mmCIF file with all atom_site columns, C-alpha atoms in Angstrom:
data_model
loop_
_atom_site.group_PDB
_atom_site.id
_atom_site.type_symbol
_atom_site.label_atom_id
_atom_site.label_alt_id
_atom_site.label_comp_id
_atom_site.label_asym_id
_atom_site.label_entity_id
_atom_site.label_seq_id
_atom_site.pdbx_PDB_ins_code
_atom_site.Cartn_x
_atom_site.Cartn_y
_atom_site.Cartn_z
_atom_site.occupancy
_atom_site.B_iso_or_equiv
_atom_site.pdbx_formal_charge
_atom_site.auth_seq_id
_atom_site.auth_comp_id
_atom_site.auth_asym_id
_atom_site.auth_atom_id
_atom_site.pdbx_PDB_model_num
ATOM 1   C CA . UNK M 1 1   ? 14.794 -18.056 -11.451 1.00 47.00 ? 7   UNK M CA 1
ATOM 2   C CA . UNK M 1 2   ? 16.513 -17.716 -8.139  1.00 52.00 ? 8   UNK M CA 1
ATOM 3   C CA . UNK M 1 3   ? 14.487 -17.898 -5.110  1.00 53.00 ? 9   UNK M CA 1
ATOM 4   C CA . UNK M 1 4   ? 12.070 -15.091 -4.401  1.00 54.00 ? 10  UNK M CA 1
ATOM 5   C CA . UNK M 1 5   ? 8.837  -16.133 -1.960  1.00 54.00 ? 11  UNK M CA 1
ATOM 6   C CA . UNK M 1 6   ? 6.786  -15.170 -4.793  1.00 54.00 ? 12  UNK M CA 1
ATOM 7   C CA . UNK M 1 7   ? 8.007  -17.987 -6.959  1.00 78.00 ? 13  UNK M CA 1
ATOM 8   C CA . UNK M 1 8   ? 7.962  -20.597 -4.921  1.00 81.00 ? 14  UNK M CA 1
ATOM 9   C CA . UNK M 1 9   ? 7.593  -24.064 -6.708  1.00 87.00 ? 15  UNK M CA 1
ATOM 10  C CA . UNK M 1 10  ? 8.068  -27.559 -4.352  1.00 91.00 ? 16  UNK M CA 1
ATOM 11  C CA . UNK M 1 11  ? 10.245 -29.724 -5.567  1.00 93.00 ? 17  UNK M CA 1
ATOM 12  C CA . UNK M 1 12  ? 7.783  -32.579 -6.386  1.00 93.00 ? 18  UNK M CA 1
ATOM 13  C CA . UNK M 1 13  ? 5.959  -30.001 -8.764  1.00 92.00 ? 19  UNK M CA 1
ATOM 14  C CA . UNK M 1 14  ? 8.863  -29.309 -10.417 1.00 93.00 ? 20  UNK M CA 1
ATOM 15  C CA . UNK M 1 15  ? 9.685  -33.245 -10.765 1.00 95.00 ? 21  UNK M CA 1
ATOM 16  C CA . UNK M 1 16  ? 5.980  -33.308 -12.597 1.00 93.00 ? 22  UNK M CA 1
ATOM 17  C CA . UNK M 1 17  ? 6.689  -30.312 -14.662 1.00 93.00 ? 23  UNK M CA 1
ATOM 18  C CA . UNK M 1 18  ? 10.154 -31.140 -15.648 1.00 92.00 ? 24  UNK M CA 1
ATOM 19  C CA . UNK M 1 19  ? 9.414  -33.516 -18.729 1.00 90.00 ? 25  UNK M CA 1
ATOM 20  C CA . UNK M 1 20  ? 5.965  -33.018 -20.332 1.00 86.00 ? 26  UNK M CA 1
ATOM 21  C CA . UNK M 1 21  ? 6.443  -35.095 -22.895 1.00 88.00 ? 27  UNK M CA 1
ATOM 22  C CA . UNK M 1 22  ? 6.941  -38.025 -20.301 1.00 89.00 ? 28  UNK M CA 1
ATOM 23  C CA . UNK M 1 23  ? 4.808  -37.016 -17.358 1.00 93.00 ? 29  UNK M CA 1
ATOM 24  C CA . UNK M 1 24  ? 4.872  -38.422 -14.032 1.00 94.00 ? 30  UNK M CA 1
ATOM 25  C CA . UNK M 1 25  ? 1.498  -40.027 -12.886 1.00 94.00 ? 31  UNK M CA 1
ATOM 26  C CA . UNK M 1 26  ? -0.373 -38.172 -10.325 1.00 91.00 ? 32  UNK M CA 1
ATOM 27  C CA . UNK M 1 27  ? 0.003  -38.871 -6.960  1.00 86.00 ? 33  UNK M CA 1
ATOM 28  C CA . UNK M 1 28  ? 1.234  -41.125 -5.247  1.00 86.00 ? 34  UNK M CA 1
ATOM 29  C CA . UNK M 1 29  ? 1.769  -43.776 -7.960  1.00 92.00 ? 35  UNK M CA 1
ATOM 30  C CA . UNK M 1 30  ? 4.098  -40.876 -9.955  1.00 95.00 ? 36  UNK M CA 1
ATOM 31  C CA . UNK M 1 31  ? 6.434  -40.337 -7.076  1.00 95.00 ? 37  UNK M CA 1
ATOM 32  C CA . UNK M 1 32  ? 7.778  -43.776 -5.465  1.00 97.00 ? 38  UNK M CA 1
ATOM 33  C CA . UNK M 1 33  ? 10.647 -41.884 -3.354  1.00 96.00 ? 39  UNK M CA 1
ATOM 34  C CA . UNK M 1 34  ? 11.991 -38.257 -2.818  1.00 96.00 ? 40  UNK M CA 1
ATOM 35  C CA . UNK M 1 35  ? 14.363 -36.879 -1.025  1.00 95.00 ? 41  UNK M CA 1
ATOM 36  C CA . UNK M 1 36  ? 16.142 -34.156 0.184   1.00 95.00 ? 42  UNK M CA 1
ATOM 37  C CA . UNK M 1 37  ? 19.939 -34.180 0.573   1.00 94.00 ? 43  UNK M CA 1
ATOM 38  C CA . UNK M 1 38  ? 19.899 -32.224 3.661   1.00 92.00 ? 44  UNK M CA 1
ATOM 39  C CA . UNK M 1 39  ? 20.013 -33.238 7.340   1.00 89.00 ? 45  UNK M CA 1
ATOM 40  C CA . UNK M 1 40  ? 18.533 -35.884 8.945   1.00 89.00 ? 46  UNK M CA 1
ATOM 41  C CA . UNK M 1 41  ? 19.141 -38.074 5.392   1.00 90.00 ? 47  UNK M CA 1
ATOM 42  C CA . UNK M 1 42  ? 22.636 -37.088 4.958   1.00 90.00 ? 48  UNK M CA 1
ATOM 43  C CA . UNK M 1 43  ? 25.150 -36.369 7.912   1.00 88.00 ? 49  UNK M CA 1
ATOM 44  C CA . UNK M 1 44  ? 25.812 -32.566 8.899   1.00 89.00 ? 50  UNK M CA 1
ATOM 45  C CA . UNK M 1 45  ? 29.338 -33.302 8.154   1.00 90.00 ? 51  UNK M CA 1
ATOM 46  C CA . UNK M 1 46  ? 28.319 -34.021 4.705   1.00 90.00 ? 52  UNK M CA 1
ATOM 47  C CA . UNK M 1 47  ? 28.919 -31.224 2.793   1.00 89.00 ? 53  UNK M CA 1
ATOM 48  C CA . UNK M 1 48  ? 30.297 -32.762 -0.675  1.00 95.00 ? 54  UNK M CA 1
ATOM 49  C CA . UNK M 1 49  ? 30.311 -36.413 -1.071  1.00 95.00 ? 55  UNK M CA 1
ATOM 50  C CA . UNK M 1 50  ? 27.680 -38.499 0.509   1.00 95.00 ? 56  UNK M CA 1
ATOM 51  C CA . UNK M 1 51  ? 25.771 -42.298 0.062   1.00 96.00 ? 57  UNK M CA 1
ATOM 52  C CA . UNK M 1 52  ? 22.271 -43.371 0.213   1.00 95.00 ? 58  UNK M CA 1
ATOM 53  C CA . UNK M 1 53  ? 20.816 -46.362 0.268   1.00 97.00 ? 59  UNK M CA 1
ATOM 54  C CA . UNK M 1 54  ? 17.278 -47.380 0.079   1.00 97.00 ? 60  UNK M CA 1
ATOM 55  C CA . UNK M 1 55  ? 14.699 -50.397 -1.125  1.00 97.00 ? 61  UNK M CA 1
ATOM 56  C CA . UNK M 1 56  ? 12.080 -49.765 -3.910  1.00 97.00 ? 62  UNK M CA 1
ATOM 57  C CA . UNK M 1 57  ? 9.163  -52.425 -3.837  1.00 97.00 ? 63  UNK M CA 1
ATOM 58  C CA . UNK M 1 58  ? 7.407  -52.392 -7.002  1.00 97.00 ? 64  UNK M CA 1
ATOM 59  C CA . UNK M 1 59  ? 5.538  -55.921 -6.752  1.00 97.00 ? 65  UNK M CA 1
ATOM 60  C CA . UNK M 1 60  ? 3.857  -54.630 -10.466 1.00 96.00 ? 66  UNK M CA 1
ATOM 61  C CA . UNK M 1 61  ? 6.968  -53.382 -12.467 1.00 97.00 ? 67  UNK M CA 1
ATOM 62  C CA . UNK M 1 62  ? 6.182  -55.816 -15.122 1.00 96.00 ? 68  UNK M CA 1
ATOM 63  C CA . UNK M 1 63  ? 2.453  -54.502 -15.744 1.00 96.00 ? 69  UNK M CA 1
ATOM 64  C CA . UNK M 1 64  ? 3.926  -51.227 -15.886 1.00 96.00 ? 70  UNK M CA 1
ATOM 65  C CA . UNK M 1 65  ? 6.310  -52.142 -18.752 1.00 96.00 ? 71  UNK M CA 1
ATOM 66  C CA . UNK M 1 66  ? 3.784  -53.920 -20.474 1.00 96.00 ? 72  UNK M CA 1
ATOM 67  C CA . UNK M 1 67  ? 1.357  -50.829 -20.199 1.00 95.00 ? 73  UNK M CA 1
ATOM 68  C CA . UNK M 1 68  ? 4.277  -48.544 -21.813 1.00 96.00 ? 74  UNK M CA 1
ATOM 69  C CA . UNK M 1 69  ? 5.157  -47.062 -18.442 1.00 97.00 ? 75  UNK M CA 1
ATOM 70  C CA . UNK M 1 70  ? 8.843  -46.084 -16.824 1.00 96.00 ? 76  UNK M CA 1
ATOM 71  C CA . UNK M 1 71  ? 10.645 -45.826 -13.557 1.00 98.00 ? 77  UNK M CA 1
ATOM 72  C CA . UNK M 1 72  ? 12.843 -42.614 -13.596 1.00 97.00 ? 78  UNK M CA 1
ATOM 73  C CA . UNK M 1 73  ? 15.242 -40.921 -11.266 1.00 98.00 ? 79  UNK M CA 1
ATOM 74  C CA . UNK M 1 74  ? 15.323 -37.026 -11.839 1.00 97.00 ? 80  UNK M CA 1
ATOM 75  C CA . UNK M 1 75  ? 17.177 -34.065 -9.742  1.00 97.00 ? 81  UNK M CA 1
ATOM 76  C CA . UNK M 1 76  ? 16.682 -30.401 -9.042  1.00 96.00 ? 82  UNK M CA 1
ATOM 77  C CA . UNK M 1 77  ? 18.182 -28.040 -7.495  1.00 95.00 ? 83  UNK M CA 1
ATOM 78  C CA . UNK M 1 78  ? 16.637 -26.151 -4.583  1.00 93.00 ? 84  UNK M CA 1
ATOM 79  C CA . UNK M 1 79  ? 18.384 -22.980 -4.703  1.00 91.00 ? 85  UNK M CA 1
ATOM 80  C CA . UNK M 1 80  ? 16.022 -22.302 -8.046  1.00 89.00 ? 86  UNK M CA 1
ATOM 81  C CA . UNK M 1 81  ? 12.539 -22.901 -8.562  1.00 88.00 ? 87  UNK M CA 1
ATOM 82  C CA . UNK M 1 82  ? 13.038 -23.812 -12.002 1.00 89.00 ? 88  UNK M CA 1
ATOM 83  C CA . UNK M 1 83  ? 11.949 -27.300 -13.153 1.00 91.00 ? 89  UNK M CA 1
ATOM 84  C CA . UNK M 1 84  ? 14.580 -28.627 -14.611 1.00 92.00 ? 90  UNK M CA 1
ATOM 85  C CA . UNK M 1 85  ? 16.628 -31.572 -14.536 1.00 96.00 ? 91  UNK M CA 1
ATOM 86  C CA . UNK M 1 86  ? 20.037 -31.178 -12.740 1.00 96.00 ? 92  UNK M CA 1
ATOM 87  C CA . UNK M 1 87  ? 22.457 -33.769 -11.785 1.00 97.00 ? 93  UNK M CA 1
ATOM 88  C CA . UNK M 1 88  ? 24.802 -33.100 -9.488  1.00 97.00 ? 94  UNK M CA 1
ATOM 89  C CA . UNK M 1 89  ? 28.811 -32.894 -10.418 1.00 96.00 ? 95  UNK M CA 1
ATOM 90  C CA . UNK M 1 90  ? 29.389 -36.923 -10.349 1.00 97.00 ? 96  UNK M CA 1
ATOM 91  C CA . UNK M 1 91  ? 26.705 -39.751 -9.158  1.00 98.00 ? 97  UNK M CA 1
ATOM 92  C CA . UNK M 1 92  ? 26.921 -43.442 -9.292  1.00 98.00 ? 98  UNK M CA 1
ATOM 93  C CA . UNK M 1 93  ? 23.158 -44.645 -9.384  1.00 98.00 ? 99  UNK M CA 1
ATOM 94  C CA . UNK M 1 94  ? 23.083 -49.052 -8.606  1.00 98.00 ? 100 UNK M CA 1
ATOM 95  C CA . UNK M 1 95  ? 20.254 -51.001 -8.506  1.00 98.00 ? 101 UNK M CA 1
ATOM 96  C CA . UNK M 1 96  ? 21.183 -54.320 -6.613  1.00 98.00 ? 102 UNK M CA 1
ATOM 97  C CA . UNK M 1 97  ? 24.970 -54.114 -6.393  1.00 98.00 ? 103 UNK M CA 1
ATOM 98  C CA . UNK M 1 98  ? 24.680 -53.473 -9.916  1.00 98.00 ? 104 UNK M CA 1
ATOM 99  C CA . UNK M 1 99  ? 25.748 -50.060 -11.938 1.00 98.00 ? 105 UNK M CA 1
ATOM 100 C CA . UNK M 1 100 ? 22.917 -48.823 -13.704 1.00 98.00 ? 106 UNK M CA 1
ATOM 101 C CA . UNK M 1 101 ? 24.186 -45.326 -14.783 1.00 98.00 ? 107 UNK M CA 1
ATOM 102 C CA . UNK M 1 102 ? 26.900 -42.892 -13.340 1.00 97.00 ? 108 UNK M CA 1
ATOM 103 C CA . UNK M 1 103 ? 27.193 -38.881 -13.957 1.00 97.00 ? 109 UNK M CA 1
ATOM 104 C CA . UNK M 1 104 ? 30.514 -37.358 -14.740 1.00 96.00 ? 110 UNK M CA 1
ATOM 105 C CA . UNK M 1 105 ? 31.680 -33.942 -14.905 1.00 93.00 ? 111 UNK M CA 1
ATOM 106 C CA . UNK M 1 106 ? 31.334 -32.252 -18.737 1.00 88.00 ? 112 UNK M CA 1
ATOM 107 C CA . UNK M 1 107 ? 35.165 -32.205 -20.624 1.00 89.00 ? 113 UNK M CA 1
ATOM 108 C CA . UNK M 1 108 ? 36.405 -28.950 -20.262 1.00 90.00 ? 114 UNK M CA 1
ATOM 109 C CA . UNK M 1 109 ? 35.083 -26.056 -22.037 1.00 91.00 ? 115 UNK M CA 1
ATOM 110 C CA . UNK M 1 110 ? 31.984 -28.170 -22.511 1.00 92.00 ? 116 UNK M CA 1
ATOM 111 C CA . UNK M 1 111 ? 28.174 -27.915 -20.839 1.00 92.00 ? 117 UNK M CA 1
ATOM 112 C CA . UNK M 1 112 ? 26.557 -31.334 -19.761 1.00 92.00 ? 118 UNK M CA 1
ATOM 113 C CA . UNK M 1 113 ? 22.944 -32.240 -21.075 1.00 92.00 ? 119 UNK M CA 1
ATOM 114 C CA . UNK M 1 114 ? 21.515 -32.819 -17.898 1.00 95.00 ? 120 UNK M CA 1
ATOM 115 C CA . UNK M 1 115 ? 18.011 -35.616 -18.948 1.00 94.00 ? 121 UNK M CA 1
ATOM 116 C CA . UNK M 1 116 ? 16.627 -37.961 -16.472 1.00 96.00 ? 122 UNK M CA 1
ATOM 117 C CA . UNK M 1 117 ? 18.005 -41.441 -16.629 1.00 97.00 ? 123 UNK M CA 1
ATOM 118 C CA . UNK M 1 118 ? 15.361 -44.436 -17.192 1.00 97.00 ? 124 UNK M CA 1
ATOM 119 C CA . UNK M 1 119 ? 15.900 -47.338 -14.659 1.00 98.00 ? 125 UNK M CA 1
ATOM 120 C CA . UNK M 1 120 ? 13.038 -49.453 -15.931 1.00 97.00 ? 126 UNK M CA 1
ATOM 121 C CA . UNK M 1 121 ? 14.687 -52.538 -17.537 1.00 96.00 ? 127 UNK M CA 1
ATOM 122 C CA . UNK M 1 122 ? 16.863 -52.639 -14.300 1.00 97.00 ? 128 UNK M CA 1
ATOM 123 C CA . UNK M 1 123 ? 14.340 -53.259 -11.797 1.00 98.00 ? 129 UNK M CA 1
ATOM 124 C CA . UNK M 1 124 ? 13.062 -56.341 -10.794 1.00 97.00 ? 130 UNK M CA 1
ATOM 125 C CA . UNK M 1 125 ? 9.540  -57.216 -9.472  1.00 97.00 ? 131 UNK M CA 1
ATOM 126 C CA . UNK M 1 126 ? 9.519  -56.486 -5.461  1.00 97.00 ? 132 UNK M CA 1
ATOM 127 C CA . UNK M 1 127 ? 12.325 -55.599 -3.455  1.00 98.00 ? 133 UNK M CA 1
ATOM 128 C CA . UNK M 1 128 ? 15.332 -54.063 -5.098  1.00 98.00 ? 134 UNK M CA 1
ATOM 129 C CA . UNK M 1 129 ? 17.958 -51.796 -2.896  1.00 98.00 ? 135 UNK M CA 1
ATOM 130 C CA . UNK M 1 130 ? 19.034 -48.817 -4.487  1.00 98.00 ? 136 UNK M CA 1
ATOM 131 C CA . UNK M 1 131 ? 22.641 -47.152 -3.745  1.00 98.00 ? 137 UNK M CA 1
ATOM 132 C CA . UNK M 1 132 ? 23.247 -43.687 -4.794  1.00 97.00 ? 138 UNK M CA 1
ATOM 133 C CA . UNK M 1 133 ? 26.979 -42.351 -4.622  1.00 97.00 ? 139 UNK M CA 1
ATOM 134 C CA . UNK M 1 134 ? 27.093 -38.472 -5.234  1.00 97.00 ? 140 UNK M CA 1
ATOM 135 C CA . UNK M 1 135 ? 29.798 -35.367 -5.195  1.00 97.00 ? 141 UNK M CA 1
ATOM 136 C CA . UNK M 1 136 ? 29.192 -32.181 -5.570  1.00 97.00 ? 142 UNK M CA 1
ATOM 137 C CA . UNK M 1 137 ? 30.313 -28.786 -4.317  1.00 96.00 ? 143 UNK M CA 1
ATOM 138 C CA . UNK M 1 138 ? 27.066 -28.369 -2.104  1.00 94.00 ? 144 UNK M CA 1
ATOM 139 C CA . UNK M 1 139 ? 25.169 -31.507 -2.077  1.00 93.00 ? 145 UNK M CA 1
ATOM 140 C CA . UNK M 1 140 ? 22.444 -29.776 -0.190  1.00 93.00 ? 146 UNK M CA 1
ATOM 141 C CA . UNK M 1 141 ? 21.045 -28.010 -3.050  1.00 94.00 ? 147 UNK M CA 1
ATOM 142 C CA . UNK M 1 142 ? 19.756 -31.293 -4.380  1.00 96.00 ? 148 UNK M CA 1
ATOM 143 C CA . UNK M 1 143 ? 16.645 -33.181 -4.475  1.00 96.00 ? 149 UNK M CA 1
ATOM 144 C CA . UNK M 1 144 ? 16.299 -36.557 -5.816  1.00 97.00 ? 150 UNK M CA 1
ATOM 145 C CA . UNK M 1 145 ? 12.965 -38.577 -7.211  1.00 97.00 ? 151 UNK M CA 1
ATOM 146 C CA . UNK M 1 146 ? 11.622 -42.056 -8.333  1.00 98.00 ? 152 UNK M CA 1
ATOM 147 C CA . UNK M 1 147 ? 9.498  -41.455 -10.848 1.00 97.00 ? 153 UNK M CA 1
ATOM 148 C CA . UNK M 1 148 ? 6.795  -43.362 -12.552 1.00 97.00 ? 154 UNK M CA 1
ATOM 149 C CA . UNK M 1 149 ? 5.790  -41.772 -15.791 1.00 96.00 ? 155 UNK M CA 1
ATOM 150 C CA . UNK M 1 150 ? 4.149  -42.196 -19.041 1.00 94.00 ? 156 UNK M CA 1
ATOM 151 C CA . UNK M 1 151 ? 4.374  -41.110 -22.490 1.00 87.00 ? 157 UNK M CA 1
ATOM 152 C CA . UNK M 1 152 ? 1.802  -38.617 -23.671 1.00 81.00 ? 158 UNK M CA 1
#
């Protein structure tokens, strides 16, 4: 749905609704980051290509593996209040200078499936420094999340 103040749905509800199958813990240990790629986290010049760059501690990673649990990254838009997962036109996702996953633009005449992207197996226990390249038309109709979830 488009965005009506009648329907309003935040973005980290939407991140929890988006999969139930593989649903985000509650709290605080579901969502490790979130952002919004608006102003003051991106420039105000940025309007279709931009880079972020963050650390993720997760000191317990290997307990969560072993207990059947995984680290996601999943986008919405916020120009709907729909909960589903959008990627933006192209992203280039690394986890410690390494690639991890990259989104590219569907062939043409073709629509994308847009899933979230397990980062699990990447991540090392404690510090790890994220980079996120991304283009897009209008970045700032984007949220991003780290996600811990679990199978039902």
């Amino acid at each position: 749905s488009r965005i009506g103040a009648e329907s309003f749905v935040c973005p980290t509800c939407r991140f929890r609704a988006m999969d139930p199958l593989n649903r985000m813990l509650d709290g605080g240990r579901g969502v490790l980051k979130q952002f919004v790629l608006r102003p003051p986290l991106l420039p105000k010049t940025a309007t279709s290509e931009a880079s972020l760059k963050f650390q993720l501690n997760l000191p317990r990673i290997k307990e969560w593996r072993k207990a059947g649990h995984n680290v996601e990254v999943r986008m919405c838009r916020l120009d709907s209040y729909k909960a589903h997962q959008t990627w933006p036109e192209m992203l280039e996702f690394k986890i410690n200078g390494r690639k991890v996953f990259d989104i590219k633009p569907p062939a043409a005449g073709h629509k994308r499936l847009d899933v979230p992207q397990k980062i699990s197996a990447e991540l090392k226990p404690n510090v790890n420094t994220i980079s996120v390249h991304i283009k897009d038309p209008d970045l700032k109709r984007f949220a991003l999340c780290i996600a811990r979830s679990a199978p039902c």
